[in-house]
Every structure is written in structure tokens, then in C-alpha cells.
Coordinates of C-alpha atoms and ligand atoms in Angstrom, one line a residue:
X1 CA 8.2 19.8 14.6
X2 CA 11.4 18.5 13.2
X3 CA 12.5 16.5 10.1
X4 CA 15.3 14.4 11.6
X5 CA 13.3 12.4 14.3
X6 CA 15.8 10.6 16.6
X7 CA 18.9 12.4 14.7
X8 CA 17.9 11.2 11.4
X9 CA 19.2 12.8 8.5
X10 CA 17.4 13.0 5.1
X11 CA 20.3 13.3 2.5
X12 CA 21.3 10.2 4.3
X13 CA 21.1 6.4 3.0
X14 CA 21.2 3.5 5.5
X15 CA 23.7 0.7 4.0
X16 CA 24.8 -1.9 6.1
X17 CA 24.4 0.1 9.4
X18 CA 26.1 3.0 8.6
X19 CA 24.1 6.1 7.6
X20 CA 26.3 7.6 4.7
X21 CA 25.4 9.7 1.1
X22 CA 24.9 8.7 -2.0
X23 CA 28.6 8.0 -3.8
X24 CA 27.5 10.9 -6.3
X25 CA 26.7 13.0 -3.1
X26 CA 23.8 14.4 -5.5
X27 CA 20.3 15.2 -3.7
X28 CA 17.1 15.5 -4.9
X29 CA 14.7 18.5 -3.7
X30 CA 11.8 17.5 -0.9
X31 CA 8.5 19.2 -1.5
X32 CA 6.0 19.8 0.8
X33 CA 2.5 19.5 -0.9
X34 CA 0.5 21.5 1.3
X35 CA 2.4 25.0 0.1
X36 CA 4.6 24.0 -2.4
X37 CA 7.7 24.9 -0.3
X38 CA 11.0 22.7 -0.4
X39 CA 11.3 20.5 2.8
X40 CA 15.0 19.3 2.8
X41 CA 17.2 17.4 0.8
X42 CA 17.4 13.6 0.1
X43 CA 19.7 11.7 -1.4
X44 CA 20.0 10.3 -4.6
X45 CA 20.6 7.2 -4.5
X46 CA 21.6 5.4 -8.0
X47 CA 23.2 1.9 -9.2
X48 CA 26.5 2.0 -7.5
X49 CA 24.4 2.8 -3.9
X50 CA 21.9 0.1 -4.5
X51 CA 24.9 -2.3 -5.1
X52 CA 26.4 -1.6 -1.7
X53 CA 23.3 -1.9 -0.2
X54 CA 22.6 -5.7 -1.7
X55 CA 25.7 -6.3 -0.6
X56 CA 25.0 -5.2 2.5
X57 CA 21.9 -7.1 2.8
X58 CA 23.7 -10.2 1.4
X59 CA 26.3 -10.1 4.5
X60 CA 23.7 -9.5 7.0
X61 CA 21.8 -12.8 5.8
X62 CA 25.1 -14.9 6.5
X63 CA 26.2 -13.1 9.5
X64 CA 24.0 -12.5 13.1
X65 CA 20.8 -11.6 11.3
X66 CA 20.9 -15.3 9.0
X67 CA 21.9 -16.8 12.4
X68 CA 19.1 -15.4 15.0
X69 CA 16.6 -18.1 15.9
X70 CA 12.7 -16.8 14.8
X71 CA 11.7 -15.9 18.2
X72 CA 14.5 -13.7 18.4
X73 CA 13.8 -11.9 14.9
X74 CA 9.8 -11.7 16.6
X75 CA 11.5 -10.0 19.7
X76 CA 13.2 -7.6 17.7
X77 CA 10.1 -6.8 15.6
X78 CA 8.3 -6.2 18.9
X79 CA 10.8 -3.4 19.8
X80 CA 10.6 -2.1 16.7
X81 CA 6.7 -1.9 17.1
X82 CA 6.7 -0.2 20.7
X83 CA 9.1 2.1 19.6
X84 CA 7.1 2.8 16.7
X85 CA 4.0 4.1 19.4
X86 CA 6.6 5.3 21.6
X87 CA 7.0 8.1 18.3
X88 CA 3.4 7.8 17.0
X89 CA 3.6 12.1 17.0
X90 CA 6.9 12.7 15.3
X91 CA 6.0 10.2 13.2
X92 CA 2.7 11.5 12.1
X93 CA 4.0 15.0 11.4
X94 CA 6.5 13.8 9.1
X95 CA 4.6 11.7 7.4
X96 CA 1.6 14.3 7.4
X97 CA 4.0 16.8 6.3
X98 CA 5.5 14.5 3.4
X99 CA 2.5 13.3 1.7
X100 CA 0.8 16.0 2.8
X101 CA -2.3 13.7 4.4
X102 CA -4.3 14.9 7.3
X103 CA -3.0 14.7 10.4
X104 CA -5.7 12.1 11.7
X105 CA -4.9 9.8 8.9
X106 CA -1.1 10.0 9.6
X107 CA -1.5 8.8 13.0
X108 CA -3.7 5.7 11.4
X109 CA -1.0 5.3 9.1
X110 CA 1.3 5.2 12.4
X111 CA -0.7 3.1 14.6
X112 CA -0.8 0.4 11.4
X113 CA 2.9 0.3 10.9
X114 CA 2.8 -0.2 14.6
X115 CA 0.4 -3.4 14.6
X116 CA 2.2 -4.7 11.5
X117 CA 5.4 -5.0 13.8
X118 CA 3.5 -6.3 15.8
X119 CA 1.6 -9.1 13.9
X120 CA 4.6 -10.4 12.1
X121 CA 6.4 -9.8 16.0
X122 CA 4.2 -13.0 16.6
X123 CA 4.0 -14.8 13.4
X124 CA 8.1 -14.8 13.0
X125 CA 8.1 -18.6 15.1
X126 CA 5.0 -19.5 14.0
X127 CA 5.3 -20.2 10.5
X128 CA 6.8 -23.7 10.0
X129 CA 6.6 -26.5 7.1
X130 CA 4.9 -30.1 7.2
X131 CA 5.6 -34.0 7.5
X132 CA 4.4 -35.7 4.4
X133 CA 3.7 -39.3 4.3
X134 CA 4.8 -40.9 2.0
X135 CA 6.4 -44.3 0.6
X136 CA 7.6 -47.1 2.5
X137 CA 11.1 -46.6 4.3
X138 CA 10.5 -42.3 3.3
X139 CA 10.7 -39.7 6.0
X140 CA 9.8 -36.3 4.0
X141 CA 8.9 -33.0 5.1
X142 CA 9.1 -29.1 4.0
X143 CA 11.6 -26.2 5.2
X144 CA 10.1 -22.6 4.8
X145 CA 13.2 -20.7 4.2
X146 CA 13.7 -17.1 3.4
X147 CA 14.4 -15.7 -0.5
X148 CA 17.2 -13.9 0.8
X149 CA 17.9 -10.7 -0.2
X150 CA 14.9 -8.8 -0.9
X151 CA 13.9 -5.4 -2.9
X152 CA 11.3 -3.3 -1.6
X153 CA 9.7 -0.4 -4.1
X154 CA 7.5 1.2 -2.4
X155 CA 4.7 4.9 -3.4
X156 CA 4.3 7.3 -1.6
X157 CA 0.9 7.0 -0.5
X158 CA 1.2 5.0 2.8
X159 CA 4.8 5.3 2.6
X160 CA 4.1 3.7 6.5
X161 CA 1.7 1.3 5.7
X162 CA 3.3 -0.2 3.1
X163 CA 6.8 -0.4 4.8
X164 CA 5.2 -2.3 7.6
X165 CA 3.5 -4.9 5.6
X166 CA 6.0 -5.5 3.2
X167 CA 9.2 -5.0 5.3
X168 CA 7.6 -6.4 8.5
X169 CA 6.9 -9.9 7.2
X170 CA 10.1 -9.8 5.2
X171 CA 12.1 -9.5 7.9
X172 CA 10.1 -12.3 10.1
X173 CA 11.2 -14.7 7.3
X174 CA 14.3 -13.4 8.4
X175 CA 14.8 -11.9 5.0
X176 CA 17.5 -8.7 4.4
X177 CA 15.6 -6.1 2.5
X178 CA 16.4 -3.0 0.4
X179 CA 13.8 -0.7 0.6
X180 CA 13.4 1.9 -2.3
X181 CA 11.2 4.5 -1.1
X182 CA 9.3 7.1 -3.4
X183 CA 11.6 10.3 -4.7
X184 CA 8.3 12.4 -3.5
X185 CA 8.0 11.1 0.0
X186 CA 10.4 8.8 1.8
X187 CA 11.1 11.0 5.4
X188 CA 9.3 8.3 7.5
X189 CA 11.2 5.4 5.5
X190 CA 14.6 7.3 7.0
X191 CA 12.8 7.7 10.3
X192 CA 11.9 4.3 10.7
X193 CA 14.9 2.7 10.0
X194 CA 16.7 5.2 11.9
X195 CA 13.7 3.5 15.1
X196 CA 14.6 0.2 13.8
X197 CA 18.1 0.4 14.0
X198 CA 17.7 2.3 17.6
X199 CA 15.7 -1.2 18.5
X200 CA 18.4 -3.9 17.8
X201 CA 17.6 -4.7 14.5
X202 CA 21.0 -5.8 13.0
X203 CA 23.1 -4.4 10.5
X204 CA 22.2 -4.7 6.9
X205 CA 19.0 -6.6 7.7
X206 CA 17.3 -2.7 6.5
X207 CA 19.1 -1.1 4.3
X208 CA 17.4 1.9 2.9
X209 CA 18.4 4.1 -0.8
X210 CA 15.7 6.7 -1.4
X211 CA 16.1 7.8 -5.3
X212 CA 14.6 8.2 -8.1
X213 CA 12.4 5.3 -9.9
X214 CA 14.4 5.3 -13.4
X215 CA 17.7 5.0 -11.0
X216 CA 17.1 3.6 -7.7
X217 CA 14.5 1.2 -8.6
X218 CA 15.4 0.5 -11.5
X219 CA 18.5 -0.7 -9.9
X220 CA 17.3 -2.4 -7.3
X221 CA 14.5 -4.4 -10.4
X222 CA 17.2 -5.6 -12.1
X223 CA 19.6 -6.6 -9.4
X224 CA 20.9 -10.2 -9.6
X225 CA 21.6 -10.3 -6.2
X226 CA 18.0 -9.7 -4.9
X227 CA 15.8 -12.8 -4.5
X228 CA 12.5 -11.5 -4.6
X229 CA 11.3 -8.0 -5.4
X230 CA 7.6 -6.8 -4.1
X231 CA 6.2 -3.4 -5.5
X232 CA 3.6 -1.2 -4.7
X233 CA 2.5 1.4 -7.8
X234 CA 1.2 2.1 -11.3
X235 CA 0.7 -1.0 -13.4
X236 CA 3.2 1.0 -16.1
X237 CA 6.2 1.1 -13.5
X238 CA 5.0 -2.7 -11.9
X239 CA 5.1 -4.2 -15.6
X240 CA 8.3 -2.9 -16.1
X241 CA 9.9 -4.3 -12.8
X242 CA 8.1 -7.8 -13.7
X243 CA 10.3 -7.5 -16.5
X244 CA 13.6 -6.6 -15.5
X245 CA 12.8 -9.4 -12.5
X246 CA 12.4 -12.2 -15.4
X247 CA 15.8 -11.0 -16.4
X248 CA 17.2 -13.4 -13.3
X249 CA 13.9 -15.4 -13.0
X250 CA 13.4 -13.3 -9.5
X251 CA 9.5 -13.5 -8.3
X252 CA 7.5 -10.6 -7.8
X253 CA 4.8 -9.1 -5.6
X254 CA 3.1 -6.6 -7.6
X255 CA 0.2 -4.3 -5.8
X256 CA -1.1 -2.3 -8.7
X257 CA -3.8 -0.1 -7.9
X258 CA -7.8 -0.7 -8.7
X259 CA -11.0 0.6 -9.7
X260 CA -13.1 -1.2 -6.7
X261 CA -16.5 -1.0 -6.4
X262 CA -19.0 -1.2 -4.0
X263 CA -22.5 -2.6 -5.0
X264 CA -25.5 -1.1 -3.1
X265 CA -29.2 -3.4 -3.1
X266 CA -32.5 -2.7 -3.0
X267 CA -32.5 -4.4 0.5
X268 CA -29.0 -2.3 1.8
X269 CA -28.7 -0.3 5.1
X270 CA -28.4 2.7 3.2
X271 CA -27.7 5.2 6.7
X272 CA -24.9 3.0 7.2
X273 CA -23.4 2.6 4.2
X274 CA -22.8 6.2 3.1
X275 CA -19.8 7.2 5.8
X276 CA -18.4 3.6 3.9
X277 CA -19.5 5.0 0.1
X278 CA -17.7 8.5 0.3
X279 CA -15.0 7.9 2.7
X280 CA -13.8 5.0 0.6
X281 CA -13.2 7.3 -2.2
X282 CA -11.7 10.6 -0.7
X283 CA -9.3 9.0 2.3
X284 CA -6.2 10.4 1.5
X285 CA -7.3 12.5 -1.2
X286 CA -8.5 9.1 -3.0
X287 CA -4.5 8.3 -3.5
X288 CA -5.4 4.8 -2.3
X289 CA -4.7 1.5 -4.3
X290 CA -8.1 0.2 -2.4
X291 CA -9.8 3.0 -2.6
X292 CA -13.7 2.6 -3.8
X293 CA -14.0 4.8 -7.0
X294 CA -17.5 3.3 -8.5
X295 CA -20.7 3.2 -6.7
X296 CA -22.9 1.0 -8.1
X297 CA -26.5 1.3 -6.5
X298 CA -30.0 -0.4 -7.4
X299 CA -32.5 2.6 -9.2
X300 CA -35.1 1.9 -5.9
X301 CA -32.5 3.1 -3.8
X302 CA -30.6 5.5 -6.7
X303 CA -31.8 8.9 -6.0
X304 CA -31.6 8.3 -2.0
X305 CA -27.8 6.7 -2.0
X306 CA -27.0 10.4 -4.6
X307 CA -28.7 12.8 -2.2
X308 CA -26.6 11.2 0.9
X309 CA -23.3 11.0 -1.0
X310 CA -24.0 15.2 -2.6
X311 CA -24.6 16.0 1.4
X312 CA -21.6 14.7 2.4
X313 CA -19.2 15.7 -0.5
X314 CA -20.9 19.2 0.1
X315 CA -19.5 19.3 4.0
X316 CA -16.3 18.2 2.7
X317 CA -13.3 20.5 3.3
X318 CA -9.9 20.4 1.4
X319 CA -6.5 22.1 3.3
X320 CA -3.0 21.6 4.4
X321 CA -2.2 18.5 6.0
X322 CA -1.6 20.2 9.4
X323 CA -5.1 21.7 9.7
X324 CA -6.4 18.0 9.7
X325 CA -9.2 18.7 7.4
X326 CA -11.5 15.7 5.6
X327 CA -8.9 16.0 2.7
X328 CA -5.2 17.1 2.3
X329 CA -3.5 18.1 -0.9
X330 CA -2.7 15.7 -3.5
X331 CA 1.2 14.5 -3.3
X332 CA 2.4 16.7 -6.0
X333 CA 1.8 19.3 -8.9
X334 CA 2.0 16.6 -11.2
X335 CA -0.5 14.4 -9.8
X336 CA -2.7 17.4 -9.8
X337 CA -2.5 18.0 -13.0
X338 CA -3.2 14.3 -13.6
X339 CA -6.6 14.3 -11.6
X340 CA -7.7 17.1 -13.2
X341 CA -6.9 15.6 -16.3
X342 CA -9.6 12.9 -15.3
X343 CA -12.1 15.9 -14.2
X344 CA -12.2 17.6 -17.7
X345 CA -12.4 13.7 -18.7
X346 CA -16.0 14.3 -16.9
X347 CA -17.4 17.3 -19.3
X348 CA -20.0 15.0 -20.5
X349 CA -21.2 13.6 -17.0
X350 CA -22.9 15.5 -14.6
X351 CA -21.2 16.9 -11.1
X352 CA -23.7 15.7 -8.2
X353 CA -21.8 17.6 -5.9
X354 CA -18.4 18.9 -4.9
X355 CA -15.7 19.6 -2.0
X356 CA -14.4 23.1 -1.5
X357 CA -10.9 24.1 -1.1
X358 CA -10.5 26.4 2.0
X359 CA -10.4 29.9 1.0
X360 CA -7.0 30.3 3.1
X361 CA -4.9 27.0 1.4
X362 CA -1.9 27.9 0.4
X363 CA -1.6 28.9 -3.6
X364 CA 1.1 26.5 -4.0
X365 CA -0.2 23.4 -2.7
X366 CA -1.7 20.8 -4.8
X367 CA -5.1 20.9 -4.2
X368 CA -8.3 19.4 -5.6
X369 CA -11.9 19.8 -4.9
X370 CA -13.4 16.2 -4.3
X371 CA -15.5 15.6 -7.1
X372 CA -18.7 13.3 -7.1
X373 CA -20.0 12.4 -10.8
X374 CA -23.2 10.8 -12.2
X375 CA -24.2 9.8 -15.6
X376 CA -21.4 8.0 -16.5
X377 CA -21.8 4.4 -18.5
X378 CA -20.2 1.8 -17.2
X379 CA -17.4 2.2 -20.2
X380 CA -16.7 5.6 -19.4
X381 CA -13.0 6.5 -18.7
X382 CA -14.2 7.7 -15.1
X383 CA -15.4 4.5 -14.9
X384 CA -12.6 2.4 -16.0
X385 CA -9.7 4.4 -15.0
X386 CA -7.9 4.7 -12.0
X387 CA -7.9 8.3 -10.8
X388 CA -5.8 8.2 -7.9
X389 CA -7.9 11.5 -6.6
X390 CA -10.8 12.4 -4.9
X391 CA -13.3 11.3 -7.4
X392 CA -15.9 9.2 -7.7
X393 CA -18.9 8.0 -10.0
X394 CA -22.5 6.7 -9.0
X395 CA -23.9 4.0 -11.2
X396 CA -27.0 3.0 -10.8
X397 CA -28.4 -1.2 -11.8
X398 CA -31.7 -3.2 -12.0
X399 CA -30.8 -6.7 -11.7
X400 CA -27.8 -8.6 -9.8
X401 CA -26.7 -9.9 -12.8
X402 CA -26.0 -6.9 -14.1
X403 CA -24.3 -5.1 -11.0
X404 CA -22.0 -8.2 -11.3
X405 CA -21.2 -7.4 -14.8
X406 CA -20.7 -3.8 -14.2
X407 CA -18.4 -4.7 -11.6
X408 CA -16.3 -7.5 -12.5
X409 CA -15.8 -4.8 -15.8
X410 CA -13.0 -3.5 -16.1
X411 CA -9.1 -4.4 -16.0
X412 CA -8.7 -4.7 -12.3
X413 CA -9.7 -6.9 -9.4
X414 CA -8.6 -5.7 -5.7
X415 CA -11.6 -5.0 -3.6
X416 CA -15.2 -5.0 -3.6
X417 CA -17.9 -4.3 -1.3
X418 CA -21.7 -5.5 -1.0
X419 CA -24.0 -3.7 0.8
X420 CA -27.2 -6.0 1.6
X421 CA -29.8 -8.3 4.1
X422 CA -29.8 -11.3 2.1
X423 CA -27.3 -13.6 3.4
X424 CA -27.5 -15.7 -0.1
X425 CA -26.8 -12.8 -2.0
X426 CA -23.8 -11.9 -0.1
X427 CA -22.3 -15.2 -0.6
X428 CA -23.3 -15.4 -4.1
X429 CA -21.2 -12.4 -4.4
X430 CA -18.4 -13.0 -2.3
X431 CA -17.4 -15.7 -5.0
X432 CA -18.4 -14.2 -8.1
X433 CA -17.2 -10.6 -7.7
X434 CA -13.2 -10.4 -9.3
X435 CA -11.0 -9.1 -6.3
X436 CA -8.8 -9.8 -4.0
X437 CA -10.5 -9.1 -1.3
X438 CA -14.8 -8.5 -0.9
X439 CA -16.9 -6.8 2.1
X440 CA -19.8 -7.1 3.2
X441 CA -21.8 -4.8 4.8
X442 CA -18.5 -3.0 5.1
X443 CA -15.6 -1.5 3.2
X444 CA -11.7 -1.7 4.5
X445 CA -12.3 -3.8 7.5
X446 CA -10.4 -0.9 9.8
X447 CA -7.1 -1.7 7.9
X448 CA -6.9 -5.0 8.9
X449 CA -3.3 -6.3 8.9
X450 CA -4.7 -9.7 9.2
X451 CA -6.0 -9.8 6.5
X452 CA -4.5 -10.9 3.2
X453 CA -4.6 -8.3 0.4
X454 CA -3.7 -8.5 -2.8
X455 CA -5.5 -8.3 -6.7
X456 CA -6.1 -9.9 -9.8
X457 CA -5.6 -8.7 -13.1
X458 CA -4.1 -5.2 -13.4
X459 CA -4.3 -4.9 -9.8
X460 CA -1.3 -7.4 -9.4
X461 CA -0.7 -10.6 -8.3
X462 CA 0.6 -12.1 -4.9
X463 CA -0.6 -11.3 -1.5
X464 CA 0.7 -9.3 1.4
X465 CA -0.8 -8.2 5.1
X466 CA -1.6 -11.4 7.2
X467 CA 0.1 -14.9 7.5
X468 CA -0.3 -15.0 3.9
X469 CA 2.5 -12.3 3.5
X470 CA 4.7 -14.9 5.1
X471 CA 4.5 -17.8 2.3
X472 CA 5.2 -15.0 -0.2
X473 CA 8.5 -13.5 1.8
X474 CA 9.3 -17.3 1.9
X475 CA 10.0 -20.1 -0.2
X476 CA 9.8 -24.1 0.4
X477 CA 11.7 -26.6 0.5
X478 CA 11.3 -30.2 0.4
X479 CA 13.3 -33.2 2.5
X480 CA 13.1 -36.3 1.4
X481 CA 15.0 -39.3 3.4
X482 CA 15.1 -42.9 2.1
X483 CA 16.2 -44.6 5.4
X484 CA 15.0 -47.9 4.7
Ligands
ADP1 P1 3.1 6.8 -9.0 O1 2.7 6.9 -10.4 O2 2.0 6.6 -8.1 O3 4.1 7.9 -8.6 P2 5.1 4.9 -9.5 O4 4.7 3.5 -9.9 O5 5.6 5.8 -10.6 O6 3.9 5.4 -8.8 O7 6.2 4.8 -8.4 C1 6.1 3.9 -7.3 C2 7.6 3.5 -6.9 O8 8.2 2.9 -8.1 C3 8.4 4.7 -6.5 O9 9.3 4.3 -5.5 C4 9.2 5.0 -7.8 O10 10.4 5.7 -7.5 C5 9.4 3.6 -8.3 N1 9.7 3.6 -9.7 C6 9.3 4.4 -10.7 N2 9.8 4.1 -11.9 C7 10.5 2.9 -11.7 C8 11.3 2.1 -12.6 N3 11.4 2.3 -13.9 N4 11.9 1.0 -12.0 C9 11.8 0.8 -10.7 N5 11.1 1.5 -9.8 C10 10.5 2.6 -10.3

């Protein structure tokens, strides 16, 4: 396979159109989780890059890109999107290699960027503002107009994904963006833009400056020429843009990570809600802001909902990326260290059942046996943190009241599942459980880029995915015309 899909180089940034280094010419060392080996070089971008690359995005908004009608920004998305599946192998490799996800999962991750392009492809001219009635002798309506200039900090997760739902409705808004990818995995950032730019997409409306966090995106946070800043990561790093965003009164998207849980009844399809229950939790090694970390289940159906969950963490098998196993490595050493900082958390909880590690994994890649726990009150760390792993903890409950209470508790509020017959109950639910988005019968509807996402409390604010993305890339405008 090779790093630099369609010539793209990774020491590289993308300002304005041109591909160039970093002014320092410094680099910062790739890793490849699976082994620990280095991958390449990228750049390291810092203050002085990110303020070309505002600038950049700045001229593009008042030259061609500014001036393109919306069908004509949806026409280049659509390009963008085909050439996206015209690459869904290299694409997946690099990625896969990057993050160090299974192969399978990469080419989801792929396949997703791909239908973002394509939603927001249609949604660019169909997004428009309002007539209001209004007194005698008034005409008065509403513009939706871009921010402008916006920042994009993105994880490295779904470094995919995320581009596409955050970039993709920015720029049908017909928004310029900076996108800040993460120092430990930004290869298919570089590739994409390098696809977008190969599809029309016009100077400076992507501009790209991989980098580290305190630099980079600390830069790009505090800018006063960005217009609107969205963020995907740890609440620590998302409270601290919020703040250097106040700075210039600049509005922020913040997608903060959860501790979601899924509530099983007495009256749930239990056969067809454990593939749900586990794979919730160990999809990309569990470094997923929705994943499902607490499993909340009635005692009737306790012990049964345990045994299923056991089998399947027992079959589960942990290896490079490129063996496309159930679970890859996690990103880095250091997250390592962190999830098994939350494992020893569990000495006083019981271990139901666990994943192995493939006897032939490299020793230098950063792997963790998923880890299913039981025992744990609902105030337990494991129970209240977020692990970003491969872990998981069963809770069981006797009444709905207090499943409700067990799961509205803690600090966040992104997604929740029920699993049960009774149609009341589900609705009952739907409006009483805190997050942003609930399930039921379900968790994850298939990715959905349809459907708005977003959290409540520590889990963020604002919402992206869907046509819902597109009021948040956007702001309004109101006309008023006294014309007698
Ligand atoms: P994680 O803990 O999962 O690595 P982070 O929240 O640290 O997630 O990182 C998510 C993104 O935020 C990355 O692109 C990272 O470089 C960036 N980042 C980290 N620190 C800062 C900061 N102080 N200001 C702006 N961006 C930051």
C-alpha cells in the first residue's frame, strides 16, 4: 500500500491550494499503532501556518468559492463523494494503518465520508430562509448565510467520519474551513484534501495544518479571523477551546464524548440485542464518542443478557489493523496506558469475561484485551467515566424508574438505547432519557448521516450530521422592508 494516495505528501500542509511545509519546516513523527513502528513524517504546523491558512480561507470566501451559486458548491461535493468510492481501498488502508482500526471498519469509515459528501451534495441548494408576515406596509424575510471562515479540530478516532460531517456541511454553507487534524492520525485528512482538490473544489475553501493540539489548535481556537470553531474530543481540550472562542465571542460546536447507556427490560428481544450490547462497546477498540459503555439490564433477564455478553467477549480477538480482527490496537501507548489505568480502576468489580490478544501481535503495538465487568454501583468510576477502550460494565435494575435514574446519572448526555415491546415505554423513554440522541430496539442506526447528533451536558452542545448540521455551519439573517 502506499502513504501518499494520489501524490499526497505527509510533511505537507494544504494552504490556499498550494501544498507547502510548515514555515519552521519541523515534523512530527507518525506512529503506526499496530507495531509501534514510525509511519512517516508530518508536519508541524504552528501559529504562523494557521494564520496563512485563515487567510487563505478568508480570500477563498470573497473570491470563486464566496461567488459559486449552492447548486454549484452541491456539484462539487458530489465529485468529491464519487471520488471518495472511486478510492474507498487506498483510503481504508491509510486510515486502518493510522488509527490502527480494522480493516472492515475503515472501509465503513470510508463509505460514510462518502454518503456525507453526498448528503450535504444535496442539501447545499436546499437549505433556504422564510417570509415572515408581518405589520402593515412590511415585507420581511431571513437570509441563511455562512459564518465564514471556519476552524475544524478534529480526534483521531474517525478522523473520516468526522471530516465528512463537519467539513461536508461546512462547505455546503459555502463556508472556507481550516481543518486541524489529530498529531496521532491525520494521513486520510492529507488524502482527502489532496481527492478534494483533484475534484474542483477551489482554492482555500480546504485548507489543512496537521499539528500539535497546544500549537495548531490552539491557534486555530483563538484565531480572530475564524467565525465559528466545531470540535470533536475530551471535554478538557473542548472547555478550553470554548474558552479561547469567547475571547472573539466566536460560537462553538463541541462533540465531547459520553458514557451512553443502553437499558435492557424484562419484555426485550434479548437474541437481538446482544450483537447491539457488545458491539456498541468494543467498535473501534471502544475509542468511540457514542460508544455504549453501561449496560443496564432488568434482574429477570440479568444473568441471561451476562452469559450472552461473556460468550461473545470470549470469541473476541484483538490484532493489527491489517488482519481485520473484531478489535485493533488502541491509537497510542499513551491511551493504553490510560485504559488500563481504568482496568486496575476495576480491582474491586468482577471480570465476566475477556478478549484475547493474538498470541502473534506485535510487542509494540498498543493493545488491550476487551474487558467486560460486573458488580459495579452505578457511582463507580467504571461507571461514570469515559474509558475511551474496550470496556464495558453490566448493571442490572428492578423498576423503570430506577433504570432512568441510573441512566440519566452521570455528567453526560449523547446517546441512549432502549431495548423493549412496550410501545408506551419506549416513548416514555425517548423523552425522559438525557441524550442527544435515543434508540430503540437499536443502537447507532447504521451511522446514519441523516441523523442529527450531538449531546448535552459534558457531551457538548450543538449538533452535527443531518440538515441540522446546516443551521449550525450557518447563521441568519433578517430583512426587514417598510415599503409602505
Ligand atoms: P484525545 O484526548 O482523545 O487525544 P484531544 O481532545 O486531546 O483528544 O484532541 C482532539 C483534538 O484537539 C486533536 O486534534 C488535538 O490536537 C486537539 N487539541 C489538543 N489540545 C488542544 C488545545 N489546547 N487547543 C486546541 N486544540 C487542541
Amino acid at each position: 500500500m502506499t502513504l501518499r494516495p494520489l501524490g499526497m505528501d505527509p510533511a505537507l500542509c494544504l494552504i490556499g491550494g498550494a501544498w507547502t511545509p510548515p514555515e519552521s519546516r519541523d515534523t512530527l513523527e507518525l506512529r503506526n499503532p499496530s507495531d509501534g513502528s514510525t509511519l512517516c513524517a508530518i508536519a508541524r504546523g504552528r501559529a504562523v501556518d494557521i494564520d496563512r491558512a485563515v487567510e487563505a480561507a478568508g480570500a477563498a470566501i470573497r473570491g470563486a468559492w464566496g461567488r459559486l451559486p449552492n447548486f454549484e458548491r452541491g456539484r462539487i461535493l458530489h465529485r468529491i463523494g464519487q471520488a471518495v468510492l472511486e478510492n474507498v481501498e487506498a483510503l481504508a488502508e491509510l486510515e486502518a494503518l493510522d488509527v490502527g482500526k480494522p480493516l472492515k471498519q475503515a472501509r465503513a469509515d470510508v463509505l460514510a465520508l462518502a454518503r456525507y459528501m453526498e448528503f450535504y451534495a444535496g442539501a447545499a441548494d436546499k437549505i433556504h430562509g422564510a417570509t415572515i408576515p408581518y405589520l402593515d406596509g412590511y415585507t420581511v424575510y431571513t437570509l441563511r448565510e455562512p459564518h465564514g471562515v471556519t476552524g475544524h479540530i478534529i480526534p483521531w478516532n474517525y478522523p473520516m467520519q468526522i471530516i465528512g460531517r463537519s467539513v461536508g456541511a461546512a462547505l455546503a454553507m459555502g463556508n472556507a474551513c481550516v481543518l486541524k487534524p489529530a498529531e496521532e492520525a491525520c494521513l486520510t485528512a492529507l488524502a482527502f484534501a489532496r481527492i478534494a482538490q483533484e475534484a474542483g473544489l477551489p482554492d482555500g475553501a480546504l485548507n489543512v495544518v496537521p499539528g500539535l493540539g497546544s500549537e495548531a489548535g490552539a491557534a486555530l481556537a483563538a484565531h480572530p479571523g475564524v467565525h465559528h470553531i466545531s470540535f470533536t474530543g475530551s471535554v478538557g481540550v473542548g472547555k478550553l477551546i470554548q474558552m479561547a472562542a469567547a475571547e472573539h465571542v466566536v460560537p462553538v460546536t463541541l462533540e465531547l464524548g459520553g458514557k451512553s447507556p443502553q437499558l435492557v427490560f424484562e419484555d426485550a428481544d434479548v437474541e437481538a440485542a446482544l450483537p447491539f450490547l457488545t458491539n456498541a462497546g468494543i467498535q473501534n477498540a471502544g475509542q468511540t464518542c457514542s460508544a455504549s459503555s453501561r449496560i443496564l439490564v432488568h434482574r429477570s433477564r440479568y444473568d441471561e443478557v451476562l452469559a450472552g455478553m461473556a460468550d461473545r467477549y470470549g470469541a473476541l480477538r484483538a490484532g493489527p489493523a491489517m488482519a481485520d480482527l473484531d478489535v485493533g490496537p488502541l491509537v497510542s501507548d499513551r491511551q493504553r496506558e490510560i485504559v488500563e489505568g481504568f482496568i486496575a480502576k476495576g480491582a474491586d468489580l468482577e471480570i465476566a469475561a475477556r478478549g484475547v490478544v493474538v498470541a502473534d501481535a506485535p510487542a509494540g503495538g498498543a493493545y488491550v484485551s476487551p474487558t467486560l465487568f460486573t458488580g459495579a454501583a452505578p457511582e463507580h468510576s467504571l461507571a461514570q467515566e469515559e474509558v475511551f477502550g474496550p470496556v464495558q460494565v453490566v448493571i442490572p435494575f428492578d423498576t423503570e424508574e430506577e433504570a432512568i435514574s441510573i441512566a440519566n446519572g452521570t455528567a453526560y448526555g449523547l446517546v441512549a438505547s432502549v431495548w423493549s415491546a412496550d410501545g408506551a415505554r419506549q416513548m416514555r423513554l425517548a423523552r425522559k432519557l438525557r441524550a442527544g440522541q435515543v434508540f430503540l430496539n437499536n443502537y447507532g442506526a447504521g451511522g446514519g448521516v441523516e441523523l442529527p447528533f450531538g449531546g448535552t451536558g459534558l457531551s457538548g452542545h450543538g449538533r452535527e450530521k443531518g440538515f441540522e448540521a446546516l443551521y449550525g455551519f450557518s447563521t441568519l439573517k433578517t430583512v426587514a422592508a417598510l415599503h409602505g
